[in-house]
PDB file of C-alpha atoms in Angstrom:
ATOM      1  CA  MET G   1     180.114 -21.010 101.837  1.00 56.00           C
ATOM      2  CA  GLN G   2     177.593 -21.969 104.472  1.00 52.00           C
ATOM      3  CA  SER G   3     178.612 -19.148 106.812  1.00 58.00           C
ATOM      4  CA  ALA G   4     179.042 -16.694 103.919  1.00 57.00           C
ATOM      5  CA  LEU G   5     175.395 -17.233 102.973  1.00 64.00           C
ATOM      6  CA  GLY G   6     174.219 -17.201 106.577  1.00 58.00           C
ATOM      7  CA  VAL G   7     172.602 -20.620 106.271  1.00 61.00           C
ATOM      8  CA  SER G   8     172.470 -22.919 109.281  1.00 57.00           C
ATOM      9  CA  GLN G   9     172.261 -26.255 107.425  1.00 67.00           C
ATOM     10  CA  LYS G  10     175.110 -27.396 105.201  1.00 71.00           C
ATOM     11  CA  ALA G  11     172.792 -29.670 103.205  1.00 76.00           C
ATOM     12  CA  VAL G  12     170.750 -26.645 102.090  1.00 77.00           C
ATOM     13  CA  VAL G  13     173.867 -24.964 100.679  1.00 78.00           C
ATOM     14  CA  TYR G  14     174.906 -28.125  98.845  1.00 81.00           C
ATOM     15  CA  GLU G  15     171.417 -28.495  97.378  1.00 84.00           C
ATOM     16  CA  PHE G  16     171.549 -24.879  96.198  1.00 87.00           C
ATOM     17  CA  LEU G  17     174.957 -25.338  94.539  1.00 87.00           C
ATOM     18  CA  ARG G  18     173.966 -28.684  93.013  1.00 88.00           C
ATOM     19  CA  VAL G  19     171.034 -27.271  91.050  1.00 91.00           C
ATOM     20  CA  LEU G  20     172.841 -24.218  89.640  1.00 93.00           C
ATOM     21  CA  ASP G  21     173.830 -24.246  85.992  1.00 95.00           C
ATOM     22  CA  ASP G  22     177.428 -23.482  84.995  1.00 94.00           C
ATOM     23  CA  ARG G  23     176.791 -19.827  84.213  1.00 96.00           C
ATOM     24  CA  SER G  24     174.980 -19.163  87.488  1.00 96.00           C
ATOM     25  CA  LEU G  25     177.728 -20.908  89.402  1.00 94.00           C
ATOM     26  CA  ALA G  26     180.396 -18.820  87.624  1.00 95.00           C
ATOM     27  CA  VAL G  27     178.561 -15.592  88.494  1.00 96.00           C
ATOM     28  CA  LEU G  28     178.131 -16.663  92.118  1.00 94.00           C
ATOM     29  CA  GLU G  29     181.767 -17.651  92.475  1.00 90.00           C
ATOM     30  CA  TYR G  30     183.007 -14.416  90.890  1.00 92.00           C
ATOM     31  CA  CYS G  31     180.853 -12.204  93.111  1.00 92.00           C
ATOM     32  CA  TRP G  32     181.676 -14.253  96.207  1.00 89.00           C
ATOM     33  CA  HIS G  33     185.397 -13.756  95.646  1.00 87.00           C
ATOM     34  CA  ASN G  34     185.206 -10.144  94.426  1.00 90.00           C
ATOM     35  CA  GLU G  35     182.290  -8.863  96.530  1.00 91.00           C
ATOM     36  CA  HIS G  36     180.685  -7.167  93.503  1.00 95.00           C
ATOM     37  CA  ALA G  37     180.720  -7.015  89.698  1.00 97.00           C
ATOM     38  CA  SER G  38     179.354  -4.920  86.873  1.00 97.00           C
ATOM     39  CA  VAL G  39     176.940  -6.481  84.424  1.00 98.00           C
ATOM     40  CA  ARG G  40     179.615  -6.006  81.744  1.00 98.00           C
ATOM     41  CA  GLU G  41     182.145  -8.019  83.796  1.00 97.00           C
ATOM     42  CA  LEU G  42     179.612 -10.795  84.278  1.00 98.00           C
ATOM     43  CA  THR G  43     178.641 -10.773  80.595  1.00 98.00           C
ATOM     44  CA  THR G  44     182.284 -11.269  79.642  1.00 98.00           C
ATOM     45  CA  LEU G  45     182.747 -13.894  82.360  1.00 97.00           C
ATOM     46  CA  ILE G  46     179.934 -16.149  81.184  1.00 97.00           C
ATOM     47  CA  GLY G  47     180.324 -15.433  77.473  1.00 97.00           C
ATOM     48  CA  ALA G  48     176.820 -14.058  77.129  1.00 97.00           C
ATOM     49  CA  ALA G  49     175.849 -12.380  73.871  1.00 98.00           C
ATOM     50  CA  THR G  50     174.196  -9.426  75.616  1.00 97.00           C
ATOM     51  CA  ASP G  51     173.927  -7.806  79.033  1.00 97.00           C
ATOM     52  CA  MET G  52     170.243  -8.762  79.013  1.00 98.00           C
ATOM     53  CA  GLU G  53     171.210 -12.421  78.746  1.00 98.00           C
ATOM     54  CA  THR G  54     173.426 -11.941  81.817  1.00 98.00           C
ATOM     55  CA  LEU G  55     170.602 -10.267  83.711  1.00 97.00           C
ATOM     56  CA  THR G  56     168.418 -13.272  82.934  1.00 97.00           C
ATOM     57  CA  VAL G  57     171.056 -15.557  84.471  1.00 97.00           C
ATOM     58  CA  VAL G  58     171.269 -13.399  87.603  1.00 98.00           C
ATOM     59  CA  ARG G  59     167.592 -12.599  88.099  1.00 97.00           C
ATOM     60  CA  GLU G  60     165.782 -15.630  86.735  1.00 96.00           C
ATOM     61  CA  ARG G  61     168.199 -18.457  87.451  1.00 96.00           C
ATOM     62  CA  LEU G  62     170.637 -17.635  90.234  1.00 97.00           C
ATOM     63  CA  ASN G  63     168.443 -15.473  92.457  1.00 97.00           C
ATOM     64  CA  VAL G  64     165.262 -17.474  91.815  1.00 97.00           C
ATOM     65  CA  THR G  65     167.078 -20.663  92.822  1.00 95.00           C
ATOM     66  CA  ALA G  66     168.513 -18.904  95.880  1.00 94.00           C
ATOM     67  CA  ARG G  67     165.085 -17.699  96.956  1.00 95.00           C
ATOM     68  CA  LYS G  68     163.660 -21.214  96.604  1.00 94.00           C
ATOM     69  CA  THR G  69     166.426 -22.963  98.538  1.00 90.00           C
ATOM     70  CA  LEU G  70     167.891 -20.254 100.804  1.00 88.00           C
ATOM     71  CA  ASP G  71     164.829 -17.986 101.135  1.00 89.00           C
ATOM     72  CA  LYS G  72     166.841 -14.970  99.941  1.00 91.00           C
ATOM     73  CA  PRO G  73     168.695 -13.737  96.864  1.00 95.00           C
ATOM     74  CA  VAL G  74     172.485 -14.120  96.724  1.00 94.00           C
ATOM     75  CA  LEU G  75     173.082 -11.053  94.537  1.00 97.00           C
ATOM     76  CA  GLU G  76     171.627  -7.590  94.896  1.00 97.00           C
ATOM     77  CA  PHE G  77     171.889  -4.662  92.500  1.00 97.00           C
ATOM     78  CA  LYS G  78     173.051  -1.481  94.224  1.00 97.00           C
ATOM     79  CA  ARG G  79     173.284   1.980  92.765  1.00 97.00           C
ATOM     80  CA  ARG G  80     176.032   3.016  95.158  1.00 97.00           C
ATOM     81  CA  GLU G  81     178.056   1.083  97.731  1.00 95.00           C
ATOM     82  CA  ILE G  82     181.492   1.235  99.290  1.00 93.00           C
ATOM     83  CA  ASP G  83     183.891  -1.602  98.524  1.00 90.00           C
ATOM     84  CA  SER G  84     184.993  -2.945 101.907  1.00 86.00           C
ATOM     85  CA  ARG G  85     188.381  -3.992 100.552  1.00 85.00           C
ATOM     86  CA  THR G  86     189.396  -0.764  98.802  1.00 89.00           C
ATOM     87  CA  GLY G  87     187.193   1.891 100.390  1.00 91.00           C
ATOM     88  CA  SER G  88     186.209   3.055  96.898  1.00 93.00           C
ATOM     89  CA  VAL G  89     182.688   4.061  95.978  1.00 95.00           C
ATOM     90  CA  VAL G  90     181.259   1.620  93.426  1.00 96.00           C
ATOM     91  CA  THR G  91     178.193   2.493  91.395  1.00 96.00           C
ATOM     92  CA  PHE G  92     175.614   0.379  89.571  1.00 97.00           C
ATOM     93  CA  GLU G  93     176.931  -3.109  90.267  1.00 97.00           C
ATOM     94  CA  TRP G  94     175.725  -6.486  91.499  1.00 97.00           C
ATOM     95  CA  TRP G  95     176.814  -7.295  95.058  1.00 96.00           C
ATOM     96  CA  PHE G  96     177.098 -10.614  96.865  1.00 93.00           C
ATOM     97  CA  THR G  97     174.591 -10.467  99.729  1.00 92.00           C
ATOM     98  CA  GLY G  98     176.584 -12.656 102.102  1.00 83.00           C
ATOM     99  CA  GLU G  99     180.104 -12.387 103.406  1.00 74.00           C
ATOM    100  CA  PRO G 100     182.671 -12.460 100.578  1.00 64.00           C
ATOM    101  CA  ASN G 101     185.481 -14.914 101.044  1.00 60.00           C
ATOM    102  CA  ASP G 102     188.540 -16.202  99.273  1.00 50.00           C
ATOM    103  CA  HIS G 103     188.007 -19.956  99.060  1.00 48.00           C
ATOM    104  CA  PRO G 104     188.698 -22.535  96.358  1.00 48.00           C
ATOM    105  CA  ALA G 105     186.376 -22.578  93.383  1.00 47.00           C
ATOM    106  CA  LEU G 106     182.785 -23.540  94.078  1.00 48.00           C
ATOM    107  CA  GLU G 107     182.686 -26.022  91.212  1.00 47.00           C
ATOM    108  CA  SER G 108     184.092 -28.778  93.422  1.00 49.00           C
ATOM    109  CA  LEU G 109     181.306 -28.260  95.959  1.00 47.00           C
ATOM    110  CA  ARG G 110     178.623 -29.242  93.453  1.00 50.00           C
ATOM    111  CA  ASN G 111     179.688 -32.867  93.324  1.00 53.00           C
ATOM    112  CA  GLU G 112     180.545 -33.479  96.964  1.00 49.00           C
ATOM    113  CA  LYS G 113     178.387 -35.962  98.797  1.00 50.00           C
ATOM    114  CA  VAL G 114     176.720 -34.681 101.920  1.00 46.00           C
ATOM    115  CA  ILE G 115     175.901 -36.967 104.802  1.00 46.00           C
ATOM    116  CA  VAL G 116     173.180 -35.557 106.994  1.00 43.00           C
ATOM    117  CA  SER G 117     172.936 -37.165 110.382  1.00 40.00           C
TER     118      SER G 117
END
């Protein structure tokens, strides 16, 4: 995750993951693995009542926390982008700003202890 986010210090990434709530973490994990997602996909994923509730999670929790700890957002809304895996044009979706990867679930990273030397 550290290299995917382009962060030089592992402790910063762990601090970021530690403070995320379950919904924010689910959105981050989904977009990290899938590169992008529609607001409807994310709404279903986190069991939100409305798309607006999902946007609040993305904009006011996940990205605000990312800006505070990583100095940049982790998701970006794009009107049009090409999916690097399929070559398809994707419109009006949220995109992971780092390098997508296929790693185990992020949930386990939240509770790991980090030793900084």
